[in-house]
Coordinates of C-alpha atoms and ligand atoms in Angstrom, one line a residue:
M255 CA 0.1 0.0 0.1
L256 CA 2.9 2.4 1.1
L257 CA 4.9 1.2 -1.8
V258 CA 2.1 2.5 -4.2
L259 CA 1.3 5.6 -2.2
L260 CA 4.8 7.0 -1.8
P261 CA 6.0 6.9 -5.5
T262 CA 2.5 8.5 -6.5
L263 CA 3.1 11.2 -3.8
A264 CA 6.6 11.6 -5.3
V265 CA 5.0 12.0 -8.9
L266 CA 2.3 14.4 -7.8
Q267 CA 4.9 16.4 -5.8
Y268 CA 7.1 16.5 -8.9
R269 CA 4.3 17.8 -11.0
W270 CA 3.1 20.3 -8.4
V271 CA 6.5 21.8 -7.9
G272 CA 6.7 22.1 -11.7
Q273 CA 3.3 23.8 -11.8
V274 CA 4.4 26.2 -9.0
S275 CA 7.5 27.0 -10.8
A276 CA 5.8 27.8 -13.9
A277 CA 3.2 30.0 -11.9
E278 CA 6.0 31.6 -10.0
R279 CA 7.8 32.4 -13.4
D280 CA 4.7 33.9 -15.0
R281 CA 4.1 36.0 -11.8
M282 CA 7.7 37.2 -11.7
Q283 CA 7.6 38.0 -15.4
R284 CA 4.4 40.2 -14.8
N285 CA 5.8 41.7 -11.8
V286 CA 9.0 42.8 -13.7
R287 CA 7.2 44.1 -16.5
I288 CA 5.0 46.1 -14.2
A289 CA 7.7 47.4 -12.3
A290 CA 9.5 48.4 -15.7
A291 CA 6.4 50.4 -16.7
Q292 CA 6.3 52.0 -13.2
F293 CA 9.7 53.1 -13.7
H294 CA 9.0 54.5 -17.1
D295 CA 6.0 56.5 -15.8
E296 CA 7.7 57.7 -12.6
F297 CA 10.8 59.1 -14.6
D298 CA 8.8 60.6 -17.4
L299 CA 6.2 62.2 -15.3
E300 CA 9.1 63.8 -13.5
I301 CA 10.5 65.2 -16.7
A302 CA 6.9 66.0 -18.1
R303 CA 6.3 68.2 -14.9
A304 CA 9.4 70.0 -15.3
F305 CA 8.8 70.5 -19.1
L306 CA 5.3 71.7 -18.6
A307 CA 6.1 74.1 -15.7
L308 CA 8.9 75.6 -17.3
Q309 CA 7.5 76.3 -20.8
V310 CA 7.6 79.9 -21.6
G311 CA 4.5 81.5 -22.9
P312 CA 4.4 84.5 -25.3
F313 CA 3.8 87.1 -22.8
T314 CA 6.7 86.1 -20.6
A315 CA 8.8 85.9 -23.6
R316 CA 8.1 89.4 -24.4
E317 CA 8.4 90.7 -21.0
G318 CA 11.2 88.7 -19.8
S319 CA 9.2 87.8 -16.7
S320 CA 5.7 87.4 -15.6
D321 CA 3.7 86.8 -12.2
R322 CA 2.1 83.8 -13.6
Y323 CA 5.6 82.2 -14.9
S324 CA 7.2 83.0 -11.5
E325 CA 4.3 81.4 -9.7
T326 CA 4.4 78.3 -11.9
Y327 CA 8.1 78.1 -11.3
D328 CA 7.8 78.4 -7.6
T329 CA 5.0 75.8 -7.3
W330 CA 7.2 73.3 -9.4
V331 CA 10.2 74.0 -7.4
N332 CA 8.3 73.3 -4.2
T333 CA 6.2 70.3 -5.4
A334 CA 8.5 68.6 -7.7
P335 CA 10.2 65.5 -6.0
H336 CA 13.6 66.5 -7.6
P337 CA 13.8 70.0 -8.9
Q338 CA 17.5 69.4 -9.1
I339 CA 16.9 67.6 -12.6
V340 CA 16.9 70.9 -14.3
A341 CA 20.2 72.8 -14.5
N342 CA 19.1 75.8 -16.5
T343 CA 16.2 77.3 -18.3
Y344 CA 16.5 79.2 -21.6
L345 CA 14.6 81.3 -23.7
I346 CA 15.8 81.7 -27.3
D347 CA 13.9 84.3 -29.3
S348 CA 14.7 87.1 -31.9
E349 CA 15.6 90.8 -31.4
Q350 CA 15.9 93.0 -34.4
G351 CA 16.5 90.0 -36.6
R352 CA 19.0 88.3 -34.7
L353 CA 18.9 85.4 -32.1
R354 CA 18.7 86.5 -28.5
L355 CA 19.5 84.1 -25.6
R356 CA 18.1 84.8 -22.1
R357 CA 18.5 82.6 -18.9
W358 CA 16.0 82.2 -16.0
D359 CA 17.4 83.6 -13.1
P360 CA 15.8 81.8 -10.1
A361 CA 16.9 84.6 -7.7
T362 CA 15.5 87.6 -9.7
H363 CA 12.7 85.6 -11.2
E364 CA 13.3 86.9 -14.7
F365 CA 14.9 86.0 -17.9
T366 CA 18.2 87.8 -18.2
M367 CA 20.7 88.2 -21.1
A368 CA 23.2 85.4 -21.0
P369 CA 26.4 84.3 -23.0
W370 CA 25.6 81.4 -25.2
P371 CA 26.7 78.2 -23.2
G372 CA 28.7 75.8 -25.1
I373 CA 25.7 73.1 -25.2
L374 CA 23.6 75.6 -27.2
E375 CA 26.3 77.3 -29.2
R376 CA 26.7 74.0 -31.1
W377 CA 22.9 74.3 -32.3
R378 CA 23.3 77.9 -33.0
P379 CA 23.5 77.6 -36.9
Q380 CA 20.3 75.5 -36.8
L381 CA 18.7 78.2 -34.9
D382 CA 19.8 80.9 -37.2
Q383 CA 18.3 78.9 -40.1
E384 CA 15.1 78.6 -38.3
L385 CA 15.0 82.2 -37.7
A386 CA 15.7 82.8 -41.3
S387 CA 12.8 80.6 -42.6
F388 CA 10.4 82.1 -40.0
N389 CA 11.5 85.8 -41.3
A390 CA 10.8 84.3 -44.9
G391 CA 7.1 83.8 -43.7
Q392 CA 7.5 80.0 -42.6
L393 CA 6.0 79.0 -39.4
P394 CA 8.7 77.8 -36.8
D395 CA 9.5 74.2 -37.2
R396 CA 7.8 72.6 -34.1
R397 CA 9.8 69.6 -34.5
L398 CA 13.0 71.3 -34.0
A399 CA 15.4 68.7 -32.5
F400 CA 18.8 68.9 -30.9
R401 CA 19.4 65.3 -31.9
G402 CA 21.6 63.2 -29.8
E403 CA 21.3 65.9 -27.1
D404 CA 19.8 64.2 -24.2
S405 CA 20.0 67.0 -21.8
L406 CA 17.9 69.5 -23.7
L407 CA 14.1 69.6 -24.0
V408 CA 12.9 72.2 -26.5
A409 CA 9.6 73.5 -27.0
P410 CA 8.5 76.4 -29.4
L411 CA 7.0 79.3 -27.8
R412 CA 3.1 78.9 -27.5
S413 CA 1.4 80.9 -30.1
F414 CA -2.0 80.7 -28.5
V415 CA -3.3 82.1 -25.2
V416 CA -5.8 80.7 -22.9
N417 CA -8.5 83.2 -22.2
P418 CA -10.5 82.0 -19.3
A419 CA -13.8 83.9 -20.9
A420 CA -13.4 81.9 -24.2
S421 CA -14.2 78.4 -24.3
T422 CA -11.3 77.6 -26.7
P423 CA -7.7 79.0 -26.7
Q424 CA -7.3 81.9 -28.8
T425 CA -4.4 82.0 -31.4
V426 CA -2.1 84.8 -31.3
T427 CA 0.3 86.3 -33.9
P428 CA 3.0 83.6 -34.4
L429 CA 6.2 84.3 -32.4
F430 CA 9.6 82.9 -33.0
G431 CA 11.1 81.6 -30.0
F432 CA 12.0 78.4 -27.9
S433 CA 11.8 77.5 -24.3
V434 CA 15.0 75.2 -23.8
I435 CA 15.3 73.3 -20.6
E436 CA 18.8 72.0 -19.8
L437 CA 18.5 69.0 -17.7
D438 CA 21.2 67.9 -15.2
L439 CA 22.2 64.8 -16.6
Q440 CA 24.8 64.2 -13.8
F441 CA 22.0 64.5 -11.4
I442 CA 19.8 62.1 -13.2
R443 CA 22.4 59.4 -13.6
Q444 CA 23.6 59.6 -10.1
Q445 CA 20.7 60.2 -8.1
L446 CA 17.3 60.0 -9.8
L447 CA 17.8 56.8 -11.7
P448 CA 19.3 54.8 -9.0
E449 CA 16.6 56.1 -6.7
I450 CA 13.8 54.9 -9.1
A451 CA 15.6 51.9 -10.0
E452 CA 15.9 51.0 -6.2
R453 CA 12.3 51.5 -5.6
H454 CA 11.1 49.3 -8.3
F455 CA 13.6 46.6 -8.5
T456 CA 15.0 46.0 -5.2
H457 CA 12.7 44.2 -2.8
P458 CA 14.3 43.6 0.6
D459 CA 12.8 40.2 1.1
G460 CA 12.1 39.5 -2.4
D461 CA 13.9 39.3 -5.8
M462 CA 16.5 41.7 -6.7
Y463 CA 17.1 42.8 -10.1
R464 CA 20.0 44.3 -12.1
V465 CA 19.1 47.4 -14.0
A466 CA 20.9 49.3 -16.8
V467 CA 19.8 52.1 -18.8
I468 CA 21.3 52.6 -22.5
A469 CA 20.7 55.2 -25.3
T470 CA 17.9 53.7 -27.4
D471 CA 19.9 55.1 -30.6
D472 CA 23.2 53.8 -29.6
P473 CA 23.0 50.6 -27.4
H474 CA 26.7 51.0 -26.7
E475 CA 26.1 54.3 -24.8
V476 CA 25.6 53.3 -21.1
I477 CA 23.6 55.9 -19.2
Y478 CA 23.3 54.0 -15.9
R479 CA 24.1 50.6 -14.3
S480 CA 22.8 49.5 -10.9
V481 CA 25.7 47.0 -10.7
P482 CA 28.7 46.6 -13.1
E483 CA 27.4 43.1 -14.2
A484 CA 24.0 44.4 -15.4
T485 CA 23.4 43.1 -18.9
L486 CA 23.3 45.5 -21.8
D487 CA 22.0 42.8 -24.1
M488 CA 18.5 43.2 -24.9
A489 CA 18.2 39.4 -25.6
R490 CA 19.4 38.7 -22.2
A491 CA 17.0 41.1 -20.3
D492 CA 14.1 39.8 -18.5
A493 CA 12.3 43.0 -19.5
T494 CA 13.1 46.1 -21.4
E495 CA 11.2 49.3 -21.4
Q496 CA 11.9 52.4 -23.5
F497 CA 11.3 55.6 -21.7
F498 CA 12.2 59.3 -21.4
G499 CA 9.9 60.1 -24.3
F500 CA 10.8 63.8 -24.9
R501 CA 12.4 64.5 -28.2
G502 CA 11.4 68.1 -28.1
G503 CA 10.5 67.8 -32.0
G504 CA 12.6 66.8 -34.9
P505 CA 12.6 63.3 -36.6
G506 CA 13.9 61.0 -34.2
P507 CA 15.4 57.6 -35.0
P508 CA 13.0 55.3 -36.9
F509 CA 10.2 54.2 -34.8
R510 CA 10.1 50.4 -34.2
P511 CA 6.5 48.9 -34.7
R512 CA 4.8 47.4 -31.8
S513 CA 5.3 43.9 -33.1
D514 CA 9.0 44.3 -33.0
R515 CA 8.8 45.0 -29.3
R516 CA 8.8 42.3 -26.5
P517 CA 5.2 41.9 -25.1
G518 CA 4.7 44.2 -22.2
T519 CA 7.6 46.7 -23.0
G520 CA 6.9 50.1 -23.5
D521 CA 5.1 51.2 -26.8
R522 CA 3.2 53.9 -25.0
R523 CA 2.9 57.4 -25.8
G524 CA 4.9 59.6 -23.6
P525 CA 3.5 62.9 -22.4
D526 CA 5.1 64.9 -24.9
T527 CA 2.5 63.5 -27.3
D528 CA -0.1 65.6 -25.7
L529 CA 2.2 68.4 -25.7
R530 CA 2.2 68.5 -29.5
P531 CA -1.3 68.1 -30.7
G532 CA -1.6 67.4 -34.4
D533 CA 1.8 66.0 -34.6
Q534 CA 1.1 62.4 -35.7
R535 CA 4.6 61.1 -35.3
R536 CA 4.6 58.3 -32.8
P537 CA 6.7 59.1 -29.9
D538 CA 10.2 57.6 -29.4
F539 CA 12.1 57.3 -26.4
R540 CA 15.7 58.5 -25.7
W541 CA 16.6 55.7 -23.3
T542 CA 15.9 52.1 -23.0
L543 CA 15.8 50.2 -19.6
L544 CA 17.1 46.7 -19.3
V545 CA 16.1 44.7 -16.2
Q546 CA 17.6 41.5 -15.4
H547 CA 17.3 39.0 -12.3
Q548 CA 20.2 39.1 -10.0
S549 CA 20.8 35.3 -10.8
G550 CA 21.2 35.8 -14.4
S551 CA 17.7 35.4 -15.5
L552 CA 14.2 34.8 -14.3
E553 CA 14.6 31.4 -16.0
A554 CA 17.7 30.8 -13.9
A555 CA 16.0 32.0 -10.7
V556 CA 12.9 29.9 -11.2
A557 CA 14.9 26.9 -12.0
G558 CA 17.1 27.4 -8.8
A559 CA 14.0 27.9 -6.8
R560 CA 12.5 24.6 -8.4
R561 CA 15.6 22.6 -7.7
R562 CA 15.2 23.7 -4.1
N563 CA 11.8 23.1 -3.6
L564 CA 12.3 19.6 -5.2
A565 CA 15.3 18.9 -3.1
I566 CA 13.1 19.8 -0.2
S567 CA 10.1 18.0 -1.1
F568 CA 11.8 14.8 -2.1
G569 CA 14.0 15.1 1.1
I570 CA 10.8 15.0 3.1
L571 CA 9.6 12.2 1.3
L572 CA 12.9 10.2 1.6
L573 CA 12.7 11.1 5.5
L574 CA 9.1 9.6 5.5
T575 CA 10.2 6.5 3.7
V576 CA 13.1 5.9 5.9
S577 CA 11.0 6.3 9.0
I578 CA 8.5 4.1 7.6
V579 CA 10.9 1.2 6.8
L580 CA 12.5 1.8 10.2
L581 CA 9.1 1.7 12.0
A582 CA 8.3 -1.5 9.8
A583 CA 11.6 -2.9 10.8
S584 CA 11.4 -2.4 14.4
S585 CA 7.9 -3.5 14.8
R586 CA 9.0 -6.7 13.2
R587 CA 11.9 -7.0 15.4
A588 CA 9.5 -6.3 18.4
Q589 CA 7.3 -9.2 17.2
R590 CA 10.2 -11.5 16.7
L591 CA 11.5 -10.7 20.2
A592 CA 8.1 -11.2 21.5
Q593 CA 7.8 -14.7 19.8
Q594 CA 11.5 -15.5 21.0
Q595 CA 10.3 -14.7 24.7
I596 CA 7.3 -16.8 24.4
E597 CA 9.3 -19.6 22.9
F598 CA 11.9 -19.2 25.6
V599 CA 9.5 -19.5 28.5
A600 CA 7.8 -22.5 26.7
G601 CA 11.2 -24.0 26.4
I602 CA 12.2 -23.4 30.0
S603 CA 8.8 -24.8 31.2
H604 CA 9.2 -27.8 29.1
E605 CA 12.8 -28.4 30.4
L606 CA 11.9 -27.8 33.8
R607 CA 8.9 -30.1 33.7
T608 CA 10.9 -33.4 33.2
P609 CA 13.2 -33.2 36.4
I610 CA 10.3 -31.8 38.4
T611 CA 8.1 -34.8 37.3
V612 CA 10.8 -37.3 38.1
I613 CA 11.6 -35.7 41.5
R614 CA 7.9 -35.6 42.5
S615 CA 7.0 -39.2 41.6
A616 CA 10.1 -40.3 43.2
A617 CA 9.3 -38.4 46.3
E618 CA 5.7 -39.6 46.1
N619 CA 6.9 -43.2 46.1
L620 CA 9.3 -42.6 49.2
S621 CA 6.6 -40.8 51.2
H622 CA 3.9 -43.5 50.5
G623 CA 6.3 -45.9 51.9
V624 CA 6.0 -48.1 48.7
I625 CA 9.7 -48.8 48.8
G626 CA 10.9 -50.8 51.5
N627 CA 14.3 -52.0 50.0
V628 CA 17.2 -49.7 51.3
D629 CA 19.0 -50.0 48.1
R630 CA 16.0 -48.8 46.1
V631 CA 15.6 -46.0 48.5
K632 CA 19.3 -45.0 47.7
R633 CA 18.7 -45.3 44.0
Y634 CA 15.6 -42.9 44.4
G635 CA 17.9 -40.6 46.4
V636 CA 20.4 -40.7 43.5
T637 CA 17.8 -39.9 41.2
I638 CA 16.4 -37.0 43.1
E639 CA 19.9 -35.6 43.4
T640 CA 20.7 -35.9 39.8
Q641 CA 17.3 -34.4 38.9
A642 CA 17.8 -31.5 41.4
R643 CA 21.2 -30.8 40.2
R644 CA 20.1 -30.8 36.8
L645 CA 17.2 -28.4 37.9
G646 CA 19.9 -26.1 39.7
E647 CA 22.1 -26.0 36.5
M648 CA 19.1 -25.2 34.3
V649 CA 18.1 -22.4 36.5
E650 CA 21.6 -21.1 36.6
R651 CA 21.7 -21.1 32.8
V652 CA 18.4 -19.5 32.4
L653 CA 19.6 -16.8 34.9
Q654 CA 22.9 -16.3 33.0
Y655 CA 20.9 -16.3 29.5
A656 CA 18.5 -13.6 31.0
G657 CA 21.6 -11.6 32.2
I658 CA 22.9 -11.6 28.8
E659 CA 19.8 -10.6 27.2
S660 CA 19.5 -7.6 29.4
G661 CA 23.2 -6.7 28.8
R662 CA 24.6 -7.4 32.3
A663 CA 26.8 -10.6 31.9
V664 CA 29.6 -8.6 30.2
A665 CA 29.4 -5.4 32.1
A666 CA 32.7 -6.0 33.8
R667 CA 35.5 -5.2 31.3
S668 CA 39.1 -5.6 32.3
L669 CA 42.3 -7.0 30.7
L670 CA 42.1 -10.8 30.8
D671 CA 44.9 -13.4 30.5
V672 CA 43.4 -16.0 28.1
E673 CA 45.4 -18.7 29.3
E674 CA 44.3 -18.3 33.1
I675 CA 40.7 -18.2 31.8
I676 CA 41.1 -21.4 29.8
E677 CA 42.8 -23.3 32.9
S678 CA 39.9 -22.3 35.2
A679 CA 37.4 -23.4 32.6
I680 CA 38.9 -26.8 32.5
E681 CA 38.9 -27.1 36.1
G682 CA 35.3 -26.3 36.2
A683 CA 34.2 -28.7 33.4
T684 CA 36.2 -31.7 34.4
P685 CA 35.0 -32.7 37.9
V686 CA 31.6 -33.3 36.5
A687 CA 32.9 -35.4 33.9
G688 CA 34.8 -37.5 36.0
S689 CA 38.2 -39.3 35.3
G690 CA 39.9 -40.9 32.2
I691 CA 40.0 -37.5 30.4
V692 CA 42.8 -36.8 27.9
L693 CA 43.4 -33.1 27.5
E694 CA 45.7 -32.1 24.7
R695 CA 46.6 -28.4 25.0
H696 CA 48.6 -26.2 22.6
V697 CA 48.7 -22.8 23.9
A698 CA 50.8 -20.1 22.0
S699 CA 53.3 -18.3 24.2
A700 CA 53.1 -14.7 25.0
L701 CA 49.4 -14.4 24.1
P702 CA 48.0 -10.8 23.9
P703 CA 45.4 -10.3 26.6
V704 CA 41.7 -9.7 25.7
V705 CA 39.3 -7.3 27.3
G706 CA 36.1 -8.6 28.8
D707 CA 34.3 -10.2 31.5
S708 CA 36.4 -13.2 33.0
A709 CA 33.5 -15.1 34.5
A710 CA 31.4 -14.8 31.5
L711 CA 34.2 -16.0 29.1
R712 CA 35.1 -18.7 31.4
S713 CA 31.7 -20.1 31.4
A714 CA 31.7 -20.0 27.5
I715 CA 34.9 -22.1 27.3
Q716 CA 33.6 -24.3 30.1
N717 CA 30.6 -25.1 28.2
L718 CA 32.5 -26.3 25.0
V719 CA 34.8 -28.3 26.9
A720 CA 31.8 -29.8 28.7
N721 CA 30.0 -30.4 25.5
A722 CA 33.3 -32.1 24.2
L723 CA 33.2 -34.4 27.1
K724 CA 29.4 -35.1 26.9
Y725 CA 29.3 -35.5 23.0
G726 CA 32.8 -36.5 22.5
G727 CA 34.1 -40.0 21.7
S728 CA 34.7 -42.8 24.0
D729 CA 38.5 -41.9 24.2
R730 CA 37.6 -38.8 26.2
W731 CA 39.9 -36.8 24.3
V732 CA 39.4 -33.1 24.2
G733 CA 41.9 -30.7 22.3
I734 CA 42.5 -27.1 23.2
R735 CA 44.4 -25.0 20.9
V736 CA 45.1 -21.3 21.5
T737 CA 46.7 -19.1 19.0
Q738 CA 47.3 -15.5 18.0
E739 CA 46.4 -14.6 14.4
R740 CA 45.9 -11.4 12.3
E741 CA 42.7 -10.7 10.9
R742 CA 42.0 -7.6 8.7
R743 CA 45.1 -6.0 10.1
H744 CA 43.9 -6.5 13.7
S745 CA 45.3 -9.1 16.1
V746 CA 42.9 -11.9 17.3
V747 CA 43.0 -14.8 19.9
R748 CA 41.6 -18.1 18.5
I749 CA 40.6 -20.7 21.0
T750 CA 39.6 -24.1 19.4
I751 CA 38.1 -26.8 21.4
S752 CA 37.8 -30.3 19.4
D753 CA 36.7 -33.6 20.3
H754 CA 36.8 -37.3 18.5
G755 CA 33.0 -37.6 19.1
P756 CA 30.7 -38.7 16.2
G757 CA 30.3 -35.2 14.9
I758 CA 27.2 -33.1 14.3
P759 CA 24.9 -34.0 11.2
A760 CA 24.9 -31.2 8.6
S761 CA 21.0 -30.9 9.0
E762 CA 21.6 -30.0 12.8
L763 CA 24.6 -27.6 12.2
P764 CA 22.6 -24.5 11.5
H765 CA 20.3 -24.9 14.7
I766 CA 22.6 -25.9 17.4
F767 CA 23.3 -22.3 18.6
E768 CA 19.6 -21.8 18.9
P769 CA 18.3 -21.6 22.4
F770 CA 16.8 -25.0 23.8
Y771 CA 17.9 -26.8 20.7
R772 CA 19.1 -30.2 21.4
G773 CA 20.5 -32.7 18.7
A774 CA 18.5 -35.8 18.0
D775 CA 21.4 -38.0 19.4
A776 CA 21.5 -36.0 22.6
V777 CA 17.7 -36.5 23.1
N778 CA 17.9 -40.3 22.2
R779 CA 20.8 -40.9 24.5
Q780 CA 19.0 -38.7 27.0
V781 CA 22.3 -36.7 27.6
E782 CA 21.9 -34.2 30.2
G783 CA 21.4 -30.7 29.1
S784 CA 19.0 -27.8 28.5
G785 CA 19.8 -26.9 24.8
L786 CA 21.0 -23.4 26.3
G787 CA 24.7 -24.1 26.3
L788 CA 25.7 -23.2 22.7
S789 CA 23.2 -20.2 22.7
L790 CA 24.9 -18.7 25.6
V791 CA 28.5 -19.4 24.4
Q792 CA 27.5 -17.3 21.1
R793 CA 25.9 -14.5 23.2
I794 CA 29.0 -14.3 25.5
V795 CA 31.4 -14.2 22.6
V796 CA 29.5 -11.7 20.4
A797 CA 29.1 -9.5 23.4
H798 CA 33.0 -9.4 23.5
G799 CA 33.1 -8.3 19.9
G800 CA 34.2 -11.8 18.7
R801 CA 32.4 -14.9 17.0
V802 CA 32.1 -18.7 17.4
T803 CA 32.1 -21.0 14.6
V804 CA 31.9 -24.8 14.5
S805 CA 33.5 -27.3 11.9
S806 CA 32.2 -30.8 12.1
R807 CA 31.8 -33.7 10.0
P808 CA 29.9 -36.8 11.1
G809 CA 32.3 -39.5 12.2
S810 CA 35.3 -37.2 12.5
G811 CA 34.7 -35.0 15.6
S812 CA 33.7 -31.7 16.0
A813 CA 35.7 -28.4 16.5
F814 CA 34.4 -25.1 18.1
T815 CA 36.4 -22.2 17.6
I816 CA 35.9 -18.7 19.7
T817 CA 37.7 -15.8 18.0
L818 CA 38.1 -12.9 20.1
P819 CA 39.9 -9.3 19.3
A820 CA 43.1 -8.9 21.3
A821 CA 43.2 -5.9 23.5
A822 CA 45.0 -2.9 22.0
A823 CA 47.9 -3.7 24.5
E824 CA 48.9 -6.3 22.0
A825 CA 51.4 -4.0 20.5
R826 CA 53.7 -4.3 23.4
V827 CA 53.6 -8.3 23.1
P828 CA 56.0 -10.0 20.8
A829 CA 54.5 -11.8 17.8
V830 CA 53.3 -15.4 18.0
P831 CA 55.9 -18.1 16.7
G832 CA 54.9 -19.0 13.1
D833 CA 55.0 -22.9 14.1
L834 CA 52.2 -22.6 16.4
R835 CA 49.9 -21.1 14.0
T836 CA 47.1 -23.3 12.8
P837 CA 44.5 -22.7 10.0
A838 CA 41.2 -21.4 11.3
P839 CA 38.4 -23.8 11.4
T840 CA 35.8 -23.4 8.5
H841 CA 32.5 -22.4 8.8
Q842 CA 30.0 -24.9 7.8
Ligands
ADP165 P1 22.9 -29.2 25.4 O1 24.3 -29.5 25.5 O2 22.4 -28.8 26.7 O3 22.0 -30.0 24.6 P2 23.9 -27.2 23.8 O4 23.4 -25.7 23.4 O5 25.2 -26.9 24.4 O6 22.8 -27.7 24.7 O7 24.1 -27.9 22.4 C1 23.2 -28.0 21.6 C2 23.2 -29.4 20.7 O8 24.6 -29.4 20.0 C3 23.4 -30.3 21.6 O9 22.2 -31.2 21.9 C4 24.3 -31.5 20.7 O10 23.3 -32.3 19.7 C5 25.0 -30.6 19.8 N1 26.5 -30.5 20.1 C6 27.0 -29.6 20.9 N2 28.3 -29.9 21.2 C7 28.5 -30.9 20.6 C8 29.9 -31.7 20.2 N3 31.0 -31.3 20.7 N4 29.5 -32.8 19.4 C9 28.5 -33.2 19.0 N5 27.2 -32.5 19.2 C10 27.3 -31.4 19.9

């Protein structure tokens, strides 16, 4: 169920992240275009305000000043967000057939005679020509343009007046003259553009954009760059917008039709369109804004966000999968443990039942006085003693087994001398087994110590020696070989206990380490035992970081080998002589 659900969830999540990314890309694209349009509006509005406010009317031109112009000027200065954008306002008209230049003096509030500044001097021949045409009876060219001169805004003198009493403006005698507004380009580049760009393209918690402004006529002319890496390539920009739509007249560069422009970019008439009624020429824009997402492009930003989202959601899914697998594994383990515990209790009860039954029936017979013969009473006594000892041993083993289960059996950890442990294990095993035992020992000299619990290790070795005697051959031979070996660059101690018994059938080998397992022969011959011995040996050895293996072939005896890691102190102990080394017993 979960195996189907999780991949489905993954697929859905993948698709969903894809959809979210597409929506996010659309949203960002829309937002950046809106921001570019707002940038355009804000900039052009600022220029338009100055242009409208500072244009000179016929009366002001004639008088050199007027209350109305002063008032408009003051209002503009006080209300414009950036009056610094205008460096100078000039008035060019004619006097006695010659060009006259006057400059607005903000202190005295009048146009005063001024020397021709360099920026206007360059255009003087063109203005002279205009004056000559005007004198020859032609109307002034309303489209006079100072082409390529970004800092100048030019408007011909208005040749109509607005009479509040009349419903339409009244035309007056045509006048020759132009209002010329010189913009402070330095201020615009260094203050105005950064300010507006920052307002529209830098969101403290959101996306950041690089902004560049280039001349529309000449893309190589860079007006402004928010950062040096900001792209100047139209094709790489996420949005472009033409702005600064004040040609001030004159044929501009060829106007690009709407279809040429990227959607959403500025093909909108600038305010100057309204300033020149009747002029059907489409407005064009001096500058072009290029906006690019700080990560290179919107696509890159969205792809990055998508990768992050995918990584997070798949990470969560992976976490979920791993938790489910772990949960399943641990619940299965808990089940297995519970099962083992039940089997363990059943096994103990079964094993305890036999001696108890024997003891009880013997005791019953004795108490009922059924047995009169002293010899038989003795035999009963021996039986009860044997069974009681068996009971005691069994209880002892069960306690040891339970101790190992709870991890207590190998709590003590100290440096142990293997030879000493083996000696005491042999001592513990032989009195039970009686006499006539042949013990053959090969113990390597200078064995490294091992770390662990001496009592537990002793009981493990004792179990193996006792088994060799119980199940070994009639010659009562037990071989004990202890060697030091190197295993994967670590030093280990190998203790092999062998016998000359009938061996263990291959079918029983995989089970002999299971708790309560007893071989068929042991059961048939009614050899004393609980089936816990080897299981205990294995647990003790594993708890010491080692392993126990068995090599046995029916008819040729068995060999149990305990391999224990040597203590780190082995470095100080000389190596084992080569002639004592024996090949490790094979697993079967
Ligand atoms: P127990 O000796 O109480 O039966 P163990 O766990 O020590 O329990 O041994 C499990 C079984 O493994 C034994 O019943 C016996 O069949 C088999 N076994 C153990 N040691 C030997 C051996 N040295 N030779 C033959 N069989 C053995």
